[in-house]
Amino acid sequence: FCAHDVKRSLFMKFVQNLKYLLKKHKVTIKVLSEKTGIDSAILYKMSAGKIANPSMQNMLTIASFFGVSSEELWDQDLENHI
Protein backbone atom coordinates (compact mmCIF):
# COMPACT_ATOMS: atom_id res chain seq x y z
CA PHE A 1 0.00 0.00 0.00
CA CYS A 2 1.11 3.51 -0.63
CA ALA A 3 0.07 6.40 1.62
CA HIS A 4 -2.56 7.48 -0.92
CA ASP A 5 -4.23 4.04 -0.83
CA VAL A 6 -4.31 4.04 2.98
CA LYS A 7 -5.77 7.54 3.07
CA ARG A 8 -8.37 6.60 0.46
CA SER A 9 -9.30 3.49 2.44
CA LEU A 10 -9.78 5.56 5.61
CA PHE A 11 -11.85 8.10 3.71
CA MET A 12 -14.11 5.40 2.31
CA LYS A 13 -14.63 4.10 5.85
CA PHE A 14 -15.64 7.65 6.83
CA VAL A 15 -18.11 7.76 3.92
CA GLN A 16 -19.63 4.41 5.00
CA ASN A 17 -19.85 5.60 8.61
CA LEU A 18 -21.45 8.91 7.64
CA LYS A 19 -24.10 7.12 5.58
CA TYR A 20 -24.70 4.64 8.41
CA LEU A 21 -25.06 7.36 11.06
CA LEU A 22 -27.44 9.37 8.88
CA LYS A 23 -29.60 6.27 8.43
CA LYS A 24 -29.36 5.14 12.07
CA HIS A 25 -30.36 8.54 13.41
CA LYS A 26 -32.91 9.13 10.61
CA VAL A 27 -31.22 12.40 9.71
CA THR A 28 -31.09 13.84 6.21
CA ILE A 29 -28.17 15.78 4.78
CA LYS A 30 -30.39 18.86 4.89
CA VAL A 31 -31.09 18.45 8.61
CA LEU A 32 -27.44 17.70 9.34
CA SER A 33 -26.53 20.88 7.50
CA GLU A 34 -29.07 22.93 9.44
CA LYS A 35 -27.97 21.50 12.81
CA THR A 36 -24.21 21.73 12.22
CA GLY A 37 -23.88 24.79 10.01
CA ILE A 38 -21.93 22.76 7.43
CA ASP A 39 -23.00 23.64 3.90
CA SER A 40 -25.30 20.95 2.49
CA ALA A 41 -23.32 20.85 -0.78
CA ILE A 42 -20.20 19.91 1.19
CA LEU A 43 -22.11 17.24 3.11
CA TYR A 44 -23.56 15.79 -0.12
CA LYS A 45 -20.07 15.64 -1.62
CA MET A 46 -18.68 14.03 1.55
CA SER A 47 -21.40 11.37 1.58
CA ALA A 48 -20.74 10.65 -2.10
CA GLY A 49 -17.01 10.26 -1.47
CA LYS A 50 -16.16 13.30 -3.58
CA ILE A 51 -14.29 15.32 -0.95
CA ALA A 52 -11.12 13.44 -0.14
CA ASN A 53 -9.81 15.97 2.39
CA PRO A 54 -12.68 17.15 4.59
CA SER A 55 -11.70 19.85 7.05
CA MET A 56 -10.86 18.76 10.59
CA GLN A 57 -13.48 21.22 11.89
CA ASN A 58 -16.19 19.59 9.77
CA MET A 59 -15.08 16.14 10.91
CA LEU A 60 -15.21 17.15 14.58
CA THR A 61 -18.59 18.82 14.11
CA ILE A 62 -20.09 15.74 12.44
CA ALA A 63 -18.62 13.41 15.06
CA SER A 64 -19.95 15.59 17.87
CA PHE A 65 -23.41 15.76 16.31
CA PHE A 66 -23.64 11.96 16.19
CA GLY A 67 -21.98 11.43 19.59
CA VAL A 68 -18.94 9.56 18.29
CA SER A 69 -15.27 10.45 18.33
CA SER A 70 -13.51 11.61 15.20
CA GLU A 71 -11.37 8.46 15.47
CA GLU A 72 -14.48 6.28 15.46
CA LEU A 73 -15.81 8.17 12.47
CA TRP A 74 -12.59 7.50 10.51
CA ASP A 75 -11.22 4.24 11.89
CA GLN A 76 -14.06 1.95 12.91
CA ASP A 77 -16.78 0.06 11.13
CA LEU A 78 -19.57 1.71 13.11
CA GLU A 79 -22.33 -0.35 11.56
CA ASN A 80 -20.83 -3.53 13.03
CA HIS A 81 -19.31 -1.93 16.13
CA ILE A 82 -22.08 0.06 17.81
GROMACS .gro file of N, CA and C in nm:
model
  246
    1PHE      N    1   0.083  -0.120   0.000
    1PHE     CA    2   0.000   0.000   0.000
    1PHE      C    3   0.087   0.125   0.000
    2CYS      N    4   0.044   0.222  -0.073
    2CYS     CA    5   0.111   0.351  -0.063
    2CYS      C    6   0.024   0.440   0.027
    3ALA      N    7   0.078   0.551   0.070
    3ALA     CA    8   0.007   0.640   0.162
    3ALA      C    9  -0.127   0.684   0.103
    4HIS      N   10  -0.132   0.706  -0.028
    4HIS     CA   11  -0.256   0.748  -0.092
    4HIS      C   12  -0.364   0.640  -0.078
    5ASP      N   13  -0.326   0.514  -0.094
    5ASP     CA   14  -0.423   0.404  -0.083
    5ASP      C   15  -0.477   0.393   0.059
    6VAL      N   16  -0.389   0.411   0.158
    6VAL     CA   17  -0.431   0.404   0.298
    6VAL      C   18  -0.527   0.519   0.329
    7LYS      N   19  -0.492   0.639   0.284
    7LYS     CA   20  -0.577   0.754   0.307
    7LYS      C   21  -0.713   0.735   0.240
    8ARG      N   22  -0.712   0.684   0.119
    8ARG     CA   23  -0.837   0.660   0.046
    8ARG      C   24  -0.922   0.557   0.119
    9SER      N   25  -0.859   0.452   0.170
    9SER     CA   26  -0.930   0.349   0.244
    9SER      C   27  -0.996   0.407   0.370
   10LEU      N   28  -0.923   0.491   0.442
   10LEU     CA   29  -0.978   0.556   0.561
   10LEU      C   30  -1.095   0.647   0.523
   11PHE      N   31  -1.078   0.721   0.413
   11PHE     CA   32  -1.185   0.810   0.371
   11PHE      C   33  -1.310   0.732   0.335
   12MET      N   34  -1.294   0.620   0.268
   12MET     CA   35  -1.411   0.540   0.231
   12MET      C   36  -1.480   0.484   0.356
   13LYS      N   37  -1.403   0.454   0.459
   13LYS     CA   38  -1.463   0.410   0.585
   13LYS      C   39  -1.544   0.526   0.645
   14PHE      N   40  -1.490   0.648   0.637
   14PHE     CA   41  -1.564   0.765   0.683
   14PHE      C   42  -1.696   0.778   0.607
   15VAL      N   43  -1.691   0.763   0.475
   15VAL     CA   44  -1.811   0.776   0.392
   15VAL      C   45  -1.915   0.672   0.436
   16GLN      N   46  -1.872   0.547   0.455
   16GLN     CA   47  -1.963   0.441   0.500
   16GLN      C   48  -2.023   0.476   0.636
   17ASN      N   49  -1.938   0.526   0.727
   17ASN     CA   50  -1.985   0.560   0.861
   17ASN      C   51  -2.083   0.677   0.857
   18LEU      N   52  -2.054   0.777   0.776
   18LEU     CA   53  -2.145   0.891   0.764
   18LEU      C   54  -2.281   0.844   0.715
   19LYS      N   55  -2.283   0.763   0.612
   19LYS     CA   56  -2.410   0.712   0.558
   19LYS      C   57  -2.484   0.629   0.664
   20TYR      N   58  -2.410   0.546   0.737
   20TYR     CA   59  -2.470   0.464   0.841
   20TYR      C   60  -2.531   0.550   0.951
   21LEU      N   61  -2.457   0.651   0.997
   21LEU     CA   62  -2.506   0.736   1.106
   21LEU      C   63  -2.628   0.818   1.062
   22LEU      N   64  -2.627   0.865   0.940
   22LEU     CA   65  -2.744   0.937   0.888
   22LEU      C   66  -2.868   0.847   0.892
   23LYS      N   67  -2.849   0.723   0.847
   23LYS     CA   68  -2.960   0.627   0.843
   23LYS      C   69  -3.003   0.588   0.985
   24LYS      N   70  -2.907   0.557   1.069
   24LYS     CA   71  -2.936   0.514   1.207
   24LYS      C   72  -3.014   0.620   1.283
   25HIS      N   73  -2.973   0.745   1.267
   25HIS     CA   74  -3.036   0.854   1.341
   25HIS      C   75  -3.152   0.919   1.264
   26LYS      N   76  -3.182   0.862   1.146
   26LYS     CA   77  -3.291   0.913   1.061
   26LYS      C   78  -3.276   1.063   1.038
   27VAL      N   79  -3.156   1.101   0.997
   27VAL     CA   80  -3.122   1.240   0.971
   27VAL      C   81  -3.088   1.254   0.823
   28THR      N   82  -3.143   1.356   0.760
   28THR     CA   83  -3.109   1.384   0.621
   28THR      C   84  -2.988   1.477   0.616
   29ILE      N   85  -2.928   1.484   0.499
   29ILE     CA   86  -2.817   1.578   0.478
   29ILE      C   87  -2.864   1.721   0.509
   30LYS      N   88  -2.985   1.752   0.466
   30LYS     CA   89  -3.039   1.886   0.489
   30LYS      C   90  -3.047   1.918   0.638
   31VAL      N   91  -3.098   1.825   0.716
   31VAL     CA   92  -3.109   1.845   0.861
   31VAL      C   93  -2.970   1.853   0.923
   32LEU      N   94  -2.880   1.765   0.882
   32LEU     CA   95  -2.744   1.770   0.934
   32LEU      C   96  -2.681   1.906   0.905
   33SER      N   97  -2.704   1.957   0.787
   33SER     CA   98  -2.653   2.088   0.750
   33SER      C   99  -2.710   2.197   0.840
   34GLU      N  100  -2.841   2.193   0.860
   34GLU     CA  101  -2.907   2.293   0.944
   34GLU      C  102  -2.857   2.287   1.089
   35LYS      N  103  -2.837   2.167   1.140
   35LYS     CA  104  -2.797   2.150   1.281
   35LYS      C  105  -2.649   2.179   1.305
   36THR      N  106  -2.566   2.158   1.203
   36THR     CA  107  -2.421   2.173   1.222
   36THR      C  108  -2.365   2.300   1.161
   37GLY      N  109  -2.439   2.361   1.069
   37GLY     CA  110  -2.388   2.479   1.001
   37GLY      C  111  -2.293   2.446   0.886
   38ILE      N  112  -2.277   2.317   0.856
   38ILE     CA  113  -2.193   2.276   0.743
   38ILE      C  114  -2.278   2.283   0.616
   39ASP      N  115  -2.227   2.348   0.515
   39ASP     CA  116  -2.300   2.364   0.390
   39ASP      C  117  -2.348   2.229   0.337
   40SER      N  118  -2.474   2.222   0.296
   40SER     CA  119  -2.530   2.095   0.249
   40SER      C  120  -2.456   2.042   0.126
   41ALA      N  121  -2.407   2.131   0.041
   41ALA     CA  122  -2.332   2.085  -0.078
   41ALA      C  123  -2.206   2.011  -0.035
   42ILE      N  124  -2.140   2.059   0.068
   42ILE     CA  125  -2.020   1.991   0.119
   42ILE      C  126  -2.059   1.855   0.176
   43LEU      N  127  -2.167   1.851   0.252
   43LEU     CA  128  -2.211   1.724   0.311
   43LEU      C  129  -2.251   1.623   0.203
   44TYR      N  130  -2.321   1.669   0.099
   44TYR     CA  131  -2.356   1.579  -0.012
   44TYR      C  132  -2.230   1.523  -0.077
   45LYS      N  133  -2.132   1.610  -0.100
   45LYS     CA  134  -2.007   1.564  -0.162
   45LYS      C  135  -1.933   1.467  -0.070
   46MET      N  136  -1.933   1.495   0.060
   46MET     CA  137  -1.868   1.403   0.155
   46MET      C  138  -1.935   1.266   0.150
   47SER      N  139  -2.068   1.265   0.154
   47SER     CA  140  -2.140   1.137   0.158
   47SER      C  141  -2.128   1.060   0.027
   48ALA      N  142  -2.095   1.130  -0.080
   48ALA     CA  143  -2.074   1.065  -0.210
   48ALA      C  144  -1.928   1.027  -0.232
   49GLY      N  145  -1.842   1.059  -0.134
   49GLY     CA  146  -1.701   1.026  -0.147
   49GLY      C  147  -1.625   1.118  -0.240
   50LYS      N  148  -1.678   1.239  -0.262
   50LYS     CA  149  -1.616   1.330  -0.358
   50LYS      C  150  -1.530   1.438  -0.295
   51ILE      N  151  -1.521   1.440  -0.163
   51ILE     CA  152  -1.429   1.532  -0.095
   51ILE      C  153  -1.330   1.445  -0.019
   52ALA      N  154  -1.211   1.435  -0.072
   52ALA     CA  155  -1.112   1.344  -0.014
   52ALA      C  156  -1.042   1.402   0.109
   53ASN      N  157  -1.048   1.533   0.125
   53ASN     CA  158  -0.981   1.597   0.239
   53ASN      C  159  -1.078   1.689   0.314
   54PRO      N  160  -1.176   1.629   0.384
   54PRO     CA  161  -1.268   1.715   0.459
   54PRO      C  162  -1.193   1.789   0.570
   55SER      N  163  -1.239   1.908   0.602
   55SER     CA  164  -1.170   1.985   0.705
   55SER      C  165  -1.184   1.916   0.841
   56MET      N  166  -1.083   1.935   0.925
   56MET     CA  167  -1.086   1.876   1.059
   56MET      C  168  -1.204   1.933   1.136
   57GLN      N  169  -1.234   2.061   1.118
   57GLN     CA  170  -1.348   2.122   1.189
   57GLN      C  171  -1.479   2.054   1.149
   58ASN      N  172  -1.497   2.028   1.021
   58ASN     CA  173  -1.619   1.959   0.977
   58ASN      C  174  -1.625   1.818   1.034
   59MET      N  175  -1.512   1.750   1.036
   59MET     CA  176  -1.508   1.614   1.091
   59MET      C  177  -1.548   1.614   1.239
   60LEU      N  178  -1.491   1.706   1.315
   60LEU     CA  179  -1.521   1.715   1.458
   60LEU      C  180  -1.668   1.751   1.481
   61THR      N  181  -1.720   1.840   1.399
   61THR     CA  182  -1.859   1.882   1.411
   61THR      C  183  -1.953   1.766   1.383
   62ILE      N  184  -1.925   1.690   1.278
   62ILE     CA  185  -2.009   1.574   1.244
   62ILE      C  186  -2.001   1.468   1.354
   63ALA      N  187  -1.880   1.440   1.399
   63ALA     CA  188  -1.862   1.341   1.506
   63ALA      C  189  -1.939   1.382   1.631
   64SER      N  190  -1.926   1.508   1.669
   64SER     CA  191  -1.995   1.559   1.787
   64SER      C  192  -2.147   1.548   1.772
   65PHE      N  193  -2.197   1.584   1.656
   65PHE     CA  194  -2.341   1.576   1.631
   65PHE      C  195  -2.394   1.435   1.654
   66PHE      N  196  -2.319   1.335   1.608
   66PHE     CA  197  -2.364   1.196   1.619
   66PHE      C  198  -2.319   1.128   1.749
   67GLY      N  199  -2.241   1.199   1.831
   67GLY     CA  200  -2.198   1.143   1.959
   67GLY      C  201  -2.092   1.036   1.947
   68VAL      N  202  -2.008   1.048   1.846
   68VAL     CA  203  -1.894   0.956   1.829
   68VAL      C  204  -1.766   1.039   1.825
   69SER      N  205  -1.654   0.975   1.844
   69SER     CA  206  -1.527   1.045   1.833
   69SER      C  207  -1.486   1.056   1.686
   70SER      N  208  -1.399   1.149   1.658
   70SER     CA  209  -1.351   1.161   1.520
   70SER      C  210  -1.275   1.035   1.479
   71GLU      N  211  -1.208   0.971   1.576
   71GLU     CA  212  -1.137   0.846   1.547
   71GLU      C  213  -1.235   0.736   1.508
   72GLU      N  214  -1.347   0.728   1.580
   72GLU     CA  215  -1.448   0.628   1.546
   72GLU      C  216  -1.504   0.654   1.407
   73LEU      N  217  -1.527   0.780   1.377
   73LEU     CA  218  -1.581   0.817   1.247
   73LEU      C  219  -1.490   0.774   1.134
   74TRP      N  220  -1.358   0.784   1.155
   74TRP     CA  221  -1.259   0.750   1.051
   74TRP      C  222  -1.215   0.604   1.054
   75ASP      N  223  -1.196   0.549   1.176
   75ASP     CA  224  -1.122   0.424   1.189
   75ASP      C  225  -1.205   0.299   1.212
   76GLN      N  226  -1.329   0.313   1.255
   76GLN     CA  227  -1.406   0.195   1.291
   76GLN      C  228  -1.518   0.168   1.193
   77ASP      N  229  -1.560   0.044   1.190
   77ASP     CA  230  -1.678   0.006   1.113
   77ASP      C  231  -1.796   0.022   1.209
   78LEU      N  232  -1.854   0.142   1.212
   78LEU     CA  233  -1.957   0.171   1.311
   78LEU      C  234  -2.081   0.084   1.296
   79GLU      N  235  -2.113   0.047   1.177
   79GLU     CA  236  -2.233  -0.035   1.156
   79GLU      C  237  -2.222  -0.168   1.229
   80ASN      N  238  -2.102  -0.223   1.237
   80ASN     CA  239  -2.083  -0.353   1.303
   80ASN      C  240  -2.018  -0.339   1.440
   81HIS      N  241  -2.000  -0.215   1.485
   81HIS     CA  242  -1.931  -0.193   1.613
   81HIS      C  243  -2.026  -0.142   1.720
   82ILE      N  244  -2.119  -0.057   1.682
   82ILE     CA  245  -2.208   0.006   1.781
   82ILE      C  246  -2.323  -0.087   1.811
   0.00000   0.00000   0.00000
